[in-house]
mmCIF file of C-alpha atoms and ligand atoms in Angstrom:
data_model
loop_
_atom_site.group_PDB
_atom_site.id
_atom_site.type_symbol
_atom_site.label_atom_id
_atom_site.label_comp_id
_atom_site.label_asym_id
_atom_site.label_seq_id
_atom_site.Cartn_x
_atom_site.Cartn_y
_atom_site.Cartn_z
ATOM 1 C CA MET J 1320 95.035 88.938 83.073
ATOM 2 C CA THR J 1321 93.275 86.041 84.805
ATOM 3 C CA THR J 1322 92.533 85.541 88.488
ATOM 4 C CA THR J 1323 95.757 84.576 90.147
ATOM 5 C CA ASN J 1324 96.820 81.716 92.389
ATOM 6 C CA ARG J 1325 97.505 82.480 96.017
ATOM 7 C CA LEU J 1326 100.131 85.189 96.352
ATOM 8 C CA CYS J 1327 101.106 87.997 98.686
ATOM 9 C CA LEU J 1328 102.141 91.137 96.884
ATOM 10 C CA ILE J 1329 103.836 93.643 99.193
ATOM 11 C CA LEU J 1330 103.663 97.155 97.782
ATOM 12 C CA PHE J 1331 106.511 99.102 99.251
ATOM 13 C CA GLY J 1332 107.423 102.758 98.867
ATOM 14 C CA PRO J 1333 107.245 106.141 100.597
ATOM 15 C CA PRO J 1334 103.912 107.847 101.293
ATOM 16 C CA GLY J 1335 102.590 109.240 98.016
ATOM 17 C CA SER J 1336 104.474 106.746 95.849
ATOM 18 C CA GLY J 1337 101.190 105.412 94.460
ATOM 19 C CA LYS J 1338 100.785 102.241 96.557
ATOM 20 C CA GLY J 1339 97.073 102.863 97.158
ATOM 21 C CA THR J 1340 96.350 103.624 93.502
ATOM 22 C CA GLN J 1341 98.262 100.546 92.335
ATOM 23 C CA ALA J 1342 96.654 98.314 94.967
ATOM 24 C CA LYS J 1343 93.177 99.344 93.775
ATOM 25 C CA LEU J 1344 94.014 98.619 90.118
ATOM 26 C CA LEU J 1345 95.823 95.352 90.872
ATOM 27 C CA CYS J 1346 93.313 93.850 93.290
ATOM 28 C CA GLU J 1347 90.762 93.971 90.446
ATOM 29 C CA SER J 1348 92.999 92.642 87.701
ATOM 30 C CA LEU J 1349 94.667 89.979 89.867
ATOM 31 C CA GLY J 1350 91.693 88.944 92.026
ATOM 32 C CA LEU J 1351 93.574 89.648 95.257
ATOM 33 C CA ALA J 1352 92.212 91.214 98.469
ATOM 34 C CA HIS J 1353 93.462 94.754 99.146
ATOM 35 C CA ILE J 1354 94.746 95.197 102.694
ATOM 36 C CA SER J 1355 95.607 98.821 103.469
ATOM 37 C CA THR J 1356 96.529 99.331 107.123
ATOM 38 C CA GLY J 1357 96.149 103.109 106.638
ATOM 39 C CA ASP J 1358 92.548 102.696 105.358
ATOM 40 C CA ILE J 1359 91.676 100.277 108.172
ATOM 41 C CA LEU J 1360 93.126 102.631 110.798
ATOM 42 C CA ARG J 1361 91.384 105.694 109.289
ATOM 43 C CA ALA J 1362 88.057 103.808 109.380
ATOM 44 C CA ARG J 1363 88.625 103.044 113.063
ATOM 45 C CA VAL J 1364 89.434 106.714 113.773
ATOM 46 C CA ALA J 1365 86.288 107.801 111.897
ATOM 47 C CA SER J 1366 84.175 105.291 113.853
ATOM 48 C CA GLY J 1367 85.434 106.838 117.099
ATOM 49 C CA ASP J 1368 85.927 103.445 118.766
ATOM 50 C CA GLU J 1369 88.484 102.876 121.529
ATOM 51 C CA LEU J 1370 91.279 101.798 119.193
ATOM 52 C CA GLY J 1371 90.519 104.662 116.791
ATOM 53 C CA ASN J 1372 90.711 107.222 119.588
ATOM 54 C CA ALA J 1373 93.964 105.692 120.824
ATOM 55 C CA VAL J 1374 95.726 105.994 117.432
ATOM 56 C CA ALA J 1375 94.242 109.279 116.116
ATOM 57 C CA GLY J 1376 96.943 111.504 117.631
ATOM 58 C CA VAL J 1377 99.931 109.562 116.364
ATOM 59 C CA MET J 1378 98.401 109.316 112.882
ATOM 60 C CA GLN J 1379 97.730 113.059 112.755
ATOM 61 C CA SER J 1380 101.341 113.824 113.664
ATOM 62 C CA GLY J 1381 102.711 111.513 110.954
ATOM 63 C CA GLY J 1382 104.144 108.914 113.368
ATOM 64 C CA LEU J 1383 103.678 105.157 113.294
ATOM 65 C CA VAL J 1384 100.966 103.298 115.212
ATOM 66 C CA PRO J 1385 102.450 100.718 117.663
ATOM 67 C CA ASP J 1386 103.398 97.371 116.125
ATOM 68 C CA GLU J 1387 101.168 95.243 118.380
ATOM 69 C CA ILE J 1388 98.053 97.171 117.274
ATOM 70 C CA VAL J 1389 98.852 97.010 113.548
ATOM 71 C CA ASN J 1390 100.013 93.384 113.688
ATOM 72 C CA LYS J 1391 96.744 92.292 115.295
ATOM 73 C CA ILE J 1392 94.736 94.176 112.635
ATOM 74 C CA VAL J 1393 96.684 92.493 109.821
ATOM 75 C CA GLU J 1394 96.510 89.000 111.348
ATOM 76 C CA ASP J 1395 92.720 89.320 111.662
ATOM 77 C CA ARG J 1396 92.361 90.729 108.145
ATOM 78 C CA ILE J 1397 94.503 88.035 106.500
ATOM 79 C CA GLY J 1398 92.301 85.406 108.159
ATOM 80 C CA GLN J 1399 89.168 86.691 106.375
ATOM 81 C CA PRO J 1400 87.733 84.591 103.513
ATOM 82 C CA ASP J 1401 88.471 87.094 100.712
ATOM 83 C CA ALA J 1402 92.185 86.908 101.528
ATOM 84 C CA ALA J 1403 92.304 83.124 101.130
ATOM 85 C CA HIS J 1404 93.178 83.510 97.422
ATOM 86 C CA GLY J 1405 95.927 86.009 98.092
ATOM 87 C CA PHE J 1406 96.257 89.636 99.042
ATOM 88 C CA ILE J 1407 98.033 92.898 98.424
ATOM 89 C CA LEU J 1408 99.645 94.581 101.420
ATOM 90 C CA ASP J 1409 99.596 98.361 101.079
ATOM 91 C CA GLY J 1410 101.443 100.220 103.846
ATOM 92 C CA TYR J 1411 102.469 97.096 105.787
ATOM 93 C CA PRO J 1412 105.025 96.025 106.986
ATOM 94 C CA ARG J 1413 106.467 99.376 108.042
ATOM 95 C CA THR J 1414 108.848 98.251 110.787
ATOM 96 C CA VAL J 1415 111.246 95.320 111.099
ATOM 97 C CA GLU J 1416 109.069 93.952 113.956
ATOM 98 C CA GLN J 1417 106.053 93.892 111.613
ATOM 99 C CA ALA J 1418 108.143 92.237 108.887
ATOM 100 C CA LYS J 1419 109.270 89.522 111.320
ATOM 101 C CA LEU J 1420 105.653 88.650 112.168
ATOM 102 C CA LEU J 1421 104.762 88.549 108.481
ATOM 103 C CA ASP J 1422 107.778 86.370 107.727
ATOM 104 C CA SER J 1423 106.652 83.814 110.320
ATOM 105 C CA MET J 1424 103.108 83.804 108.839
ATOM 106 C CA PHE J 1425 104.410 83.322 105.295
ATOM 107 C CA ARG J 1426 106.698 80.490 106.316
ATOM 108 C CA ALA J 1427 103.873 78.745 108.209
ATOM 109 C CA ARG J 1428 101.444 79.074 105.282
ATOM 110 C CA ARG J 1429 103.964 78.679 102.441
ATOM 111 C CA ILE J 1430 102.602 81.673 100.523
ATOM 112 C CA PRO J 1431 104.654 82.917 97.540
ATOM 113 C CA VAL J 1432 105.629 86.541 98.118
ATOM 114 C CA LEU J 1433 106.663 89.363 95.804
ATOM 115 C CA VAL J 1434 107.989 92.664 97.116
ATOM 116 C CA VAL J 1435 107.498 95.574 94.711
ATOM 117 C CA HIS J 1436 109.313 98.771 95.603
ATOM 118 C CA LEU J 1437 107.763 101.873 94.006
ATOM 119 C CA LYS J 1438 110.561 104.402 93.695
ATOM 120 C CA VAL J 1439 109.608 108.092 93.718
ATOM 121 C CA ASP J 1440 111.713 111.167 94.468
ATOM 122 C CA TYR J 1441 110.738 112.848 97.784
ATOM 123 C CA ASN J 1442 110.187 116.290 96.186
ATOM 124 C CA GLU J 1443 107.714 114.657 93.843
ATOM 125 C CA VAL J 1444 106.059 112.966 96.854
ATOM 126 C CA ILE J 1445 105.533 116.314 98.621
ATOM 127 C CA ALA J 1446 104.092 117.889 95.455
ATOM 128 C CA ARG J 1447 101.797 114.892 94.811
ATOM 129 C CA LEU J 1448 100.427 114.766 98.349
ATOM 130 C CA ALA J 1449 99.660 118.505 98.324
ATOM 131 C CA ARG J 1450 97.347 117.809 95.360
ATOM 132 C CA ARG J 1451 95.882 114.538 96.688
ATOM 133 C CA ARG J 1452 92.229 114.439 97.732
ATOM 134 C CA GLN J 1453 90.345 111.545 99.319
ATOM 135 C CA CYS J 1454 86.642 110.822 99.587
ATOM 136 C CA PRO J 1455 85.748 110.568 103.298
ATOM 137 C CA ALA J 1456 82.838 108.260 102.410
ATOM 138 C CA CYS J 1457 84.338 105.618 100.083
ATOM 139 C CA GLY J 1458 88.106 106.215 100.254
ATOM 140 C CA GLU J 1459 88.494 107.037 96.524
ATOM 141 C CA LEU J 1460 91.724 108.941 95.776
ATOM 142 C CA GLN J 1461 92.159 111.665 93.150
ATOM 143 C CA SER J 1462 94.464 114.597 92.460
ATOM 144 C CA ILE J 1463 93.453 118.168 91.832
ATOM 145 C CA VAL J 1464 95.191 120.115 89.105
ATOM 146 C CA LYS J 1465 97.768 122.530 90.610
ATOM 147 C CA ASP J 1466 95.747 125.541 91.934
ATOM 148 C CA GLY J 1467 92.664 123.985 90.281
ATOM 149 C CA PRO J 1468 89.111 123.506 91.630
ATOM 150 C CA GLU J 1469 88.256 121.062 94.414
ATOM 151 C CA LEU J 1470 86.728 117.699 93.451
ATOM 152 C CA ARG J 1471 83.530 115.810 94.123
ATOM 153 C CA CYS J 1472 83.762 111.998 94.294
ATOM 154 C CA LYS J 1473 81.729 109.829 91.916
ATOM 155 C CA CYS J 1474 79.709 108.723 94.998
ATOM 156 C CA GLY J 1475 78.643 112.383 95.374
ATOM 157 C CA THR J 1476 80.710 113.312 98.451
ATOM 158 C CA GLN J 1477 82.987 116.359 98.508
ATOM 159 C CA MET J 1478 86.611 115.126 98.456
ATOM 160 C CA VAL J 1479 88.988 116.528 101.072
ATOM 161 C CA ALA J 1480 92.725 116.872 101.672
ATOM 162 C CA ARG J 1481 93.907 114.413 104.319
ATOM 163 C CA ASP J 1482 95.163 116.039 107.542
ATOM 164 C CA ASP J 1483 98.421 114.101 107.285
ATOM 165 C CA ASP J 1484 99.064 115.279 103.698
ATOM 166 C CA ARG J 1485 100.042 118.775 104.900
ATOM 167 C CA GLU J 1486 103.674 119.457 103.999
ATOM 168 C CA GLU J 1487 104.970 119.599 107.606
ATOM 169 C CA VAL J 1488 103.328 116.230 108.367
ATOM 170 C CA VAL J 1489 104.544 114.707 105.097
ATOM 171 C CA VAL J 1490 108.105 115.629 106.090
ATOM 172 C CA GLN J 1491 107.575 113.690 109.370
ATOM 173 C CA ARG J 1492 106.112 110.726 107.478
ATOM 174 C CA LEU J 1493 109.112 110.671 105.152
ATOM 175 C CA LYS J 1494 111.433 110.753 108.182
ATOM 176 C CA ALA J 1495 109.514 107.803 109.684
ATOM 177 C CA TYR J 1496 109.854 106.034 106.329
ATOM 178 C CA ASP J 1497 113.602 106.575 106.231
ATOM 179 C CA SER J 1498 114.325 105.608 109.803
ATOM 180 C CA GLN J 1499 111.893 102.718 110.346
ATOM 181 C CA THR J 1500 110.606 101.503 107.025
ATOM 182 C CA ALA J 1501 113.603 101.455 104.695
ATOM 183 C CA PRO J 1502 115.350 98.878 106.994
ATOM 184 C CA VAL J 1503 112.322 96.636 106.377
ATOM 185 C CA LEU J 1504 113.350 96.318 102.737
ATOM 186 C CA ARG J 1505 116.813 95.209 103.824
ATOM 187 C CA PHE J 1506 115.282 92.710 106.284
ATOM 188 C CA LEU J 1507 112.975 91.234 103.633
ATOM 189 C CA GLU J 1508 115.858 90.916 101.199
ATOM 190 C CA SER J 1509 118.110 89.240 103.733
ATOM 191 C CA ALA J 1510 115.246 86.856 104.596
ATOM 192 C CA GLY J 1511 115.262 85.794 100.923
ATOM 193 C CA TYR J 1512 112.180 87.546 99.521
ATOM 194 C CA GLU J 1513 112.310 88.568 95.878
ATOM 195 C CA ARG J 1514 112.225 92.340 95.431
ATOM 196 C CA CYS J 1515 111.630 94.289 92.230
ATOM 197 C CA ASP J 1516 112.110 98.034 91.874
ATOM 198 C CA VAL J 1517 109.533 99.847 89.744
ATOM 199 C CA VAL J 1518 109.961 103.463 88.659
ATOM 200 C CA GLY J 1519 106.941 105.325 90.020
ATOM 201 C CA GLU J 1520 107.560 108.882 88.853
ATOM 202 C CA GLY J 1521 106.800 110.503 85.530
ATOM 203 C CA ARG J 1522 104.470 107.614 84.573
ATOM 204 C CA SER J 1523 100.717 107.193 84.655
ATOM 205 C CA PRO J 1524 99.229 104.421 86.847
ATOM 206 C CA GLY J 1525 98.142 102.077 83.994
ATOM 207 C CA PRO J 1526 101.608 101.213 82.622
ATOM 208 C CA ILE J 1527 102.971 100.791 86.161
ATOM 209 C CA ALA J 1528 100.156 98.329 86.929
ATOM 210 C CA ARG J 1529 100.910 96.378 83.688
ATOM 211 C CA GLU J 1530 104.568 96.148 84.697
ATOM 212 C CA ILE J 1531 103.642 94.828 88.157
ATOM 213 C CA GLU J 1532 101.198 92.307 86.651
ATOM 214 C CA GLN J 1533 104.041 90.921 84.542
ATOM 215 C CA LEU J 1534 106.268 90.651 87.605
ATOM 216 C CA VAL J 1535 103.468 88.804 89.420
ATOM 217 C CA GLU J 1536 103.026 86.359 86.525
ATOM 218 C CA ARG J 1537 106.747 85.660 86.524
ATOM 219 C CA ARG J 1538 106.750 85.151 90.317
ATOM 220 C CA LEU J 1539 103.786 82.753 90.161
ATOM 221 C CA GLY J 1540 105.455 80.839 87.347
ATOM 222 C CA ALA J 1541 108.598 80.438 89.458
ATOM 223 C CA ALA J 1542 106.533 79.317 92.486
ATOM 224 C CA ALA J 1543 104.711 76.725 90.353
ATOM 225 C CA GLU J 1544 108.051 75.336 89.127
ATOM 226 C CA VAL J 1545 109.299 74.955 92.712
ATOM 227 C CA GLU J 1546 106.083 73.111 93.683
ATOM 228 C CA GLN J 1547 106.418 70.700 90.748
ATOM 229 C CA ALA J 1548 110.095 69.959 91.444
HETATM 230 P P1 LIG M 2423 99.032 105.375 104.897
HETATM 231 O O1 LIG M 2423 97.649 105.669 104.423
HETATM 232 O O2 LIG M 2423 99.490 103.988 104.574
HETATM 233 O O3 LIG M 2423 100.031 106.426 104.500
HETATM 234 O O4 LIG M 2423 98.970 105.416 106.514
HETATM 235 C C1 LIG M 2423 98.529 106.571 107.196
HETATM 236 C C2 LIG M 2423 99.009 106.506 108.639
HETATM 237 O O5 LIG M 2423 98.483 105.332 109.290
HETATM 238 C C3 LIG M 2423 100.513 106.389 108.803
HETATM 239 O O6 LIG M 2423 101.164 107.669 108.727
HETATM 240 C C4 LIG M 2423 100.604 105.774 110.207
HETATM 241 O O7 LIG M 2423 100.325 106.726 111.215
HETATM 242 C C5 LIG M 2423 99.457 104.782 110.183
HETATM 243 N N1 LIG M 2423 99.879 103.457 109.651
HETATM 244 C C6 LIG M 2423 99.458 102.864 108.507
HETATM 245 N N2 LIG M 2423 100.052 101.660 108.342
HETATM 246 C C7 LIG M 2423 100.873 101.505 109.408
HETATM 247 C C8 LIG M 2423 101.775 100.477 109.788
HETATM 248 N N3 LIG M 2423 101.974 99.376 109.040
HETATM 249 N N4 LIG M 2423 102.463 100.645 110.947
HETATM 250 C C9 LIG M 2423 102.287 101.729 111.725
HETATM 251 N N5 LIG M 2423 101.468 102.753 111.413
HETATM 252 C C10 LIG M 2423 100.752 102.644 110.263
#
């Protein structure tokens, strides 16, 4: 697949649905910048700066960071040069307030948008996150085999389970998803954004990425037709 025209791909789905894995595959194949609010926030927590210290508690408990903080992070990030050719949003928007800000940015900049909803059963989510490991140095994600040995990242660092992947925290994150994030999908739909559902369970990442690439090609084709008309 060739480098794409400007596009915003919103990857939507519960924690553990594979948004991060898909974003990493797709940003390479589509030439889009990967914007993960979770990764940006975790980096700020790790750096121990003022913002990081302010959000660490809410992140550890599985709650959502206040809209004004996340919105500012995303506005700044979208303004960076690598996002000029398009970007993938992974973990944003998560509230209707965030979606409203995004909507106003898209309308001002006339960026074609595609919303992809990765659908995964919550029991599968809990099982997946219990096996998920992340490299604290480079952010790489991998899964351990059930009851299998711990993993070392290809950069050499020991991979660790994320604090917020513990089952009791995952249950809170899924509650936050249901109460605050699922209405975002309804908002985006009512605002006229195209949404495609993609089955995320029982499949390996490669075929899911191919399916999303095809959806992106179709979306860009439709946007080009509108521009020519
Ligand atoms: P993630 O890696 O996307 O699952 O995000 C990890 C945590 O970061 C979430 O549980 C929230 O505490 C916080 N977070 C990430 N993105 C957002 C967002 N768009 N709005 C509010 N909080 C967020």
